């Protein structure tokens, strides 16, 4: 079961009592594997195991693994619940202690397994408070270990634009979800309108042009396209996407872009006519790369 947890909903989730593993699973490596191993050792009477991917809005923008890949890996580990929790302004305003009280109460966490130095907005929740909330015998704090070779391989592949290698390693596409902003609308002048999504300067992907599969909240099926990750003249780090056979006003809507194949490096053009020829070639190559991918989803 996948849960996108928000304490402001003020409701009890349909979650059985469980052993809760808490970490930033968007960088799931050897460290997270040791937390899962410990949780399974604690399961003496068939207790449910819940995995909480706890992130801040900043770390969310720098995710190495998407929610979909985390779900896929969790199934292979026979995890019962995957809970996504992005810590927002509310939790920061009222403190981390309220955050953990909510986890214990709303999500029925009877035991918690996490790293002893796990940071949330540069804060470590005190062991004393955790013991008070869950009970001293129910709190299992483990020292952090290195992420391991898998994280290193994935990071190296993305730095080089090898998104197909990333897919082979993870079983899913590298993706990014963000809110569409208004750009300079240059693409509209040459019949290649684009969505514009700002990303963090620490975004791990190599700059360039990619064949992509795109998901909109207003559409049930994905839309094929091509995306350019680059830095514009204003210094904004952008994912700029042309959606094939689609032309609607999407400002302020959410879009999730999956990077399927690397097409080319960035290059300089002299005028809009050159740009149009270049984009047409990118479209042809992207459609070839994406043949059959949409129906595989």
Coordinates of C-alpha atoms in Angstrom, one line a residue:
X1 CA 0.0 0.0 0.0
X2 CA 1.2 3.5 -0.9
X3 CA 0.3 6.4 1.3
X4 CA 1.1 10.1 0.7
X5 CA 0.9 11.2 4.3
X6 CA -0.2 14.7 5.3
X7 CA -1.0 15.3 9.0
X8 CA -3.2 18.3 8.0
X9 CA -5.8 15.9 6.7
X10 CA -6.6 15.2 10.4
X11 CA -7.7 11.6 9.8
X12 CA -6.5 8.1 10.8
X13 CA -5.1 6.2 7.9
X14 CA -6.0 2.5 7.5
X15 CA -2.7 1.3 8.6
X16 CA -2.2 -1.7 10.8
X17 CA 0.1 -1.5 13.8
X18 CA 3.6 -1.8 12.4
X19 CA 7.4 -1.5 12.7
X20 CA 8.2 1.8 11.0
X21 CA 11.5 2.3 9.2
X22 CA 12.3 6.0 8.7
X23 CA 14.9 7.4 6.2
X24 CA 15.3 9.3 3.0
X25 CA 14.7 6.4 0.7
X26 CA 15.1 8.5 -2.4
X27 CA 18.8 7.7 -1.8
X28 CA 18.2 4.0 -0.9
X29 CA 21.6 2.4 -0.4
X30 CA 23.4 0.0 1.9
X31 CA 22.4 2.2 4.9
X32 CA 18.7 1.7 4.2
X33 CA 19.2 -2.0 3.6
X34 CA 20.6 -2.3 7.1
X35 CA 17.6 -0.5 8.6
X36 CA 15.3 -3.0 6.7
X37 CA 17.3 -5.9 8.0
X38 CA 17.0 -4.7 11.6
X39 CA 13.2 -4.2 11.2
X40 CA 12.8 -7.8 10.0
X41 CA 14.8 -9.0 12.9
X42 CA 12.4 -7.3 15.2
X43 CA 9.3 -8.9 13.6
X44 CA 8.7 -11.8 15.9
X45 CA 5.0 -12.3 15.5
X46 CA 4.4 -11.4 11.9
X47 CA 4.1 -7.6 12.5
X48 CA 3.6 -5.4 9.5
X49 CA 6.6 -3.4 8.3
X50 CA 6.2 0.2 7.0
X51 CA 8.8 2.1 5.1
X52 CA 8.6 5.9 5.5
X53 CA 10.4 8.0 2.9
X54 CA 10.8 11.1 4.9
X55 CA 12.0 14.2 3.0
X56 CA 12.1 17.9 3.2
X57 CA 11.0 20.0 0.2
X58 CA 14.6 20.6 -0.6
X59 CA 15.7 17.0 -0.5
X60 CA 12.6 16.1 -2.5
X61 CA 14.0 18.2 -5.4
X62 CA 17.2 16.2 -5.3
X63 CA 15.8 12.7 -5.2
X64 CA 17.8 10.0 -6.9
X65 CA 15.0 7.5 -6.9
X66 CA 11.4 8.2 -7.7
X67 CA 8.4 7.1 -5.6
X68 CA 7.7 4.5 -8.3
X69 CA 11.1 2.9 -8.0
X70 CA 11.0 3.0 -4.2
X71 CA 7.6 1.2 -4.4
X72 CA 9.1 -1.4 -6.7
X73 CA 12.1 -2.1 -4.5
X74 CA 9.9 -2.2 -1.4
X75 CA 7.8 -4.9 -3.0
X76 CA 10.9 -7.0 -3.6
X77 CA 11.7 -6.6 0.1
X78 CA 8.2 -7.6 1.1
X79 CA 7.4 -4.3 2.8
X80 CA 3.8 -3.9 3.7
X81 CA 3.4 -0.1 3.5
X82 CA 5.3 2.6 1.7
X83 CA 4.6 6.0 3.2
X84 CA 5.8 9.2 1.5
X85 CA 6.1 12.2 3.9
X86 CA 7.4 15.6 2.7
X87 CA 8.0 17.8 5.7
X88 CA 6.5 21.2 5.0
X89 CA 6.1 24.6 6.6
X90 CA 3.6 23.3 9.1
X91 CA 6.0 20.8 10.7
X92 CA 8.8 23.3 10.7
X93 CA 6.6 25.8 12.5
X94 CA 5.3 23.5 15.2
X95 CA 8.5 21.4 15.6
X96 CA 9.7 17.9 14.9
X97 CA 8.3 16.5 18.1
X98 CA 4.8 17.0 16.8
X99 CA 5.8 15.3 13.6
X100 CA 6.8 12.1 15.5
X101 CA 3.7 12.2 17.7
X102 CA 1.6 12.2 14.5
X103 CA 3.6 9.2 13.1
X104 CA 3.0 7.3 16.3
X105 CA -0.7 8.1 16.6
X106 CA -2.0 8.4 13.0
X107 CA 0.2 5.7 11.4
X108 CA 0.1 3.2 14.3
X109 CA 3.9 2.9 14.6
X110 CA 4.6 0.6 17.5
X111 CA 8.3 0.5 16.9
X112 CA 10.6 2.8 15.0
X113 CA 13.9 2.0 13.3
X114 CA 16.1 4.9 12.0
X115 CA 19.6 6.3 12.0
X116 CA 20.8 7.8 15.2
X117 CA 22.0 10.9 13.3
X118 CA 19.1 11.2 10.8
X119 CA 18.6 14.9 10.0
X120 CA 15.4 16.7 9.2
X121 CA 16.1 20.3 8.2
X122 CA 19.5 20.0 9.9
X123 CA 17.9 18.9 13.2
X124 CA 18.3 15.6 14.9
X125 CA 15.3 14.5 17.0
X126 CA 16.4 13.7 20.5
X127 CA 16.6 10.1 21.6
X128 CA 15.0 11.1 24.9
X129 CA 11.9 12.4 23.1
X130 CA 11.6 9.3 20.8
X131 CA 11.8 7.1 23.9
X132 CA 9.0 9.1 25.5
X133 CA 6.8 8.9 22.4
X134 CA 7.3 5.3 21.4
X135 CA 8.7 3.7 24.6
X136 CA 12.4 3.1 25.2
X137 CA 12.2 -0.6 24.1
X138 CA 10.4 0.4 20.8
X139 CA 13.1 2.8 19.6
X140 CA 16.0 1.3 17.6
X141 CA 18.6 3.8 16.5
X142 CA 21.4 2.6 14.2
X143 CA 24.6 4.5 13.2
X144 CA 24.6 5.6 9.5
X145 CA 26.8 3.7 7.1
X146 CA 27.9 4.6 3.6
X147 CA 25.4 4.5 0.8
X148 CA 27.3 1.8 -1.1
X149 CA 28.1 1.0 -4.7
X150 CA 24.5 1.1 -6.1
X151 CA 24.1 4.8 -5.2
X152 CA 27.5 5.6 -6.7
X153 CA 26.7 3.7 -9.9
X154 CA 23.3 5.5 -10.3
X155 CA 24.8 8.9 -9.6
X156 CA 27.7 8.3 -12.1
X157 CA 25.2 7.1 -14.8
X158 CA 23.0 10.2 -14.4
X159 CA 26.0 12.6 -14.4
X160 CA 26.9 11.1 -17.8
X161 CA 23.3 11.2 -19.1
X162 CA 23.2 7.4 -19.2
X163 CA 19.5 7.1 -18.3
X164 CA 19.1 3.8 -20.1
X165 CA 21.8 2.3 -17.8
X166 CA 20.0 3.8 -14.8
X167 CA 16.8 2.0 -15.9
X168 CA 18.7 -1.3 -16.2
X169 CA 20.0 -0.9 -12.6
X170 CA 16.8 0.2 -11.0
X171 CA 13.9 -1.2 -13.0
X172 CA 12.4 2.2 -13.5
X173 CA 13.0 5.5 -15.3
X174 CA 14.8 8.4 -13.6
X175 CA 12.1 11.1 -13.2
X176 CA 11.4 14.5 -11.8
X177 CA 8.1 16.0 -10.7
X178 CA 7.5 19.8 -10.5
X179 CA 5.1 22.6 -11.2
X180 CA 4.9 24.1 -14.6
X181 CA 6.0 27.8 -14.7
X182 CA 5.7 30.3 -17.5
X183 CA 8.7 30.6 -19.7
X184 CA 9.8 33.1 -22.4
X185 CA 7.6 31.3 -25.0
X186 CA 10.2 31.1 -27.7
X187 CA 9.1 27.6 -28.7
X188 CA 5.6 28.8 -29.5
X189 CA 7.0 31.0 -32.3
X190 CA 8.3 27.9 -34.1
X191 CA 5.4 25.6 -33.2
X192 CA 7.4 23.8 -30.4
X193 CA 5.7 25.1 -27.2
X194 CA 7.2 23.8 -24.0
X195 CA 6.4 23.3 -20.4
X196 CA 9.0 24.8 -18.0
X197 CA 9.9 23.4 -14.6
X198 CA 12.6 24.8 -12.4
X199 CA 14.9 22.4 -10.6
X200 CA 17.6 22.6 -8.0
X201 CA 21.1 23.6 -9.0
X202 CA 22.1 20.2 -7.4
X203 CA 19.9 18.3 -9.9
X204 CA 22.0 15.2 -10.7
X205 CA 21.2 14.8 -14.4
X206 CA 23.6 15.8 -17.2
X207 CA 22.5 18.8 -19.2
X208 CA 21.2 17.9 -22.6
X209 CA 18.2 16.7 -24.6
X210 CA 16.3 13.6 -23.8
X211 CA 13.4 11.5 -25.1
X212 CA 10.8 11.5 -22.3
X213 CA 7.5 10.1 -21.1
X214 CA 5.4 12.7 -19.3
X215 CA 2.5 12.4 -16.8
X216 CA 0.0 15.1 -16.1
X217 CA -2.5 15.2 -13.3
X218 CA -5.2 16.0 -15.8
X219 CA -4.5 13.1 -18.1
X220 CA -4.9 9.4 -17.4
X221 CA -2.4 8.3 -20.0
X222 CA 1.2 9.5 -20.4
X223 CA 2.3 11.8 -23.2
X224 CA 5.5 11.3 -25.2
X225 CA 7.8 14.2 -25.7
X226 CA 11.4 15.5 -25.6
X227 CA 12.9 17.4 -22.8
X228 CA 15.9 19.7 -22.5
X229 CA 17.7 20.2 -19.2
X230 CA 19.7 23.4 -19.3
X231 CA 20.4 26.7 -17.6
X232 CA 18.7 29.7 -19.2
X233 CA 20.0 33.3 -19.5
X234 CA 18.5 34.2 -16.1
X235 CA 20.5 31.5 -14.4
X236 CA 17.4 29.2 -13.9
X237 CA 18.0 25.5 -14.0
X238 CA 15.1 24.2 -16.2
X239 CA 13.5 21.1 -17.6
X240 CA 11.9 22.4 -20.7
X241 CA 9.6 19.8 -22.4
X242 CA 7.8 19.7 -25.7
X243 CA 4.8 17.4 -25.5
X244 CA 4.0 15.6 -28.7
X245 CA 0.6 16.0 -30.3
X246 CA -0.6 18.0 -27.3
X247 CA -1.2 21.8 -26.9
X248 CA -3.0 23.0 -23.8
X249 CA -2.4 25.7 -21.2
X250 CA -0.8 23.8 -18.3
X251 CA 0.6 26.7 -16.2
X252 CA 0.8 25.9 -12.5
X253 CA -0.1 22.2 -13.0
X254 CA 2.1 19.3 -11.9
X255 CA 4.1 17.3 -14.4
X256 CA 6.3 14.2 -13.9
X257 CA 8.9 13.7 -16.6
X258 CA 10.6 10.3 -17.1
X259 CA 13.9 10.4 -18.9
X260 CA 14.0 7.4 -21.3
X261 CA 17.0 8.1 -23.6
X262 CA 19.7 10.7 -24.1
X263 CA 19.5 12.3 -27.5
X264 CA 22.3 14.9 -27.7
X265 CA 24.4 17.6 -26.0
X266 CA 23.4 21.2 -25.8
X267 CA 24.5 23.4 -28.7
X268 CA 24.3 27.0 -29.9
X269 CA 22.1 28.0 -32.8
X270 CA 22.3 31.3 -34.8
X271 CA 18.6 31.9 -35.3
X272 CA 15.1 30.5 -34.9
X273 CA 15.2 28.8 -38.3
X274 CA 18.2 26.8 -37.2
X275 CA 16.5 26.0 -33.9
X276 CA 13.4 24.7 -35.7
X277 CA 15.4 22.4 -37.9
X278 CA 17.3 21.1 -34.8
X279 CA 14.1 20.5 -32.8
X280 CA 12.5 18.7 -35.7
X281 CA 15.4 16.3 -35.8
X282 CA 15.2 15.9 -32.1
X283 CA 11.5 15.1 -32.4
X284 CA 12.1 12.4 -35.0
X285 CA 14.9 10.8 -32.9
X286 CA 12.8 11.0 -29.8
X287 CA 9.8 9.3 -31.4
X288 CA 12.1 6.5 -32.6
X289 CA 13.5 6.0 -29.1
X290 CA 10.0 6.0 -27.5
X291 CA 8.4 3.6 -29.9
X292 CA 6.5 1.1 -27.9
X293 CA 7.5 2.6 -24.5
X294 CA 4.2 4.3 -23.9
X295 CA 2.2 1.1 -24.1
X296 CA 4.7 -0.6 -21.8
X297 CA 3.7 1.6 -18.8

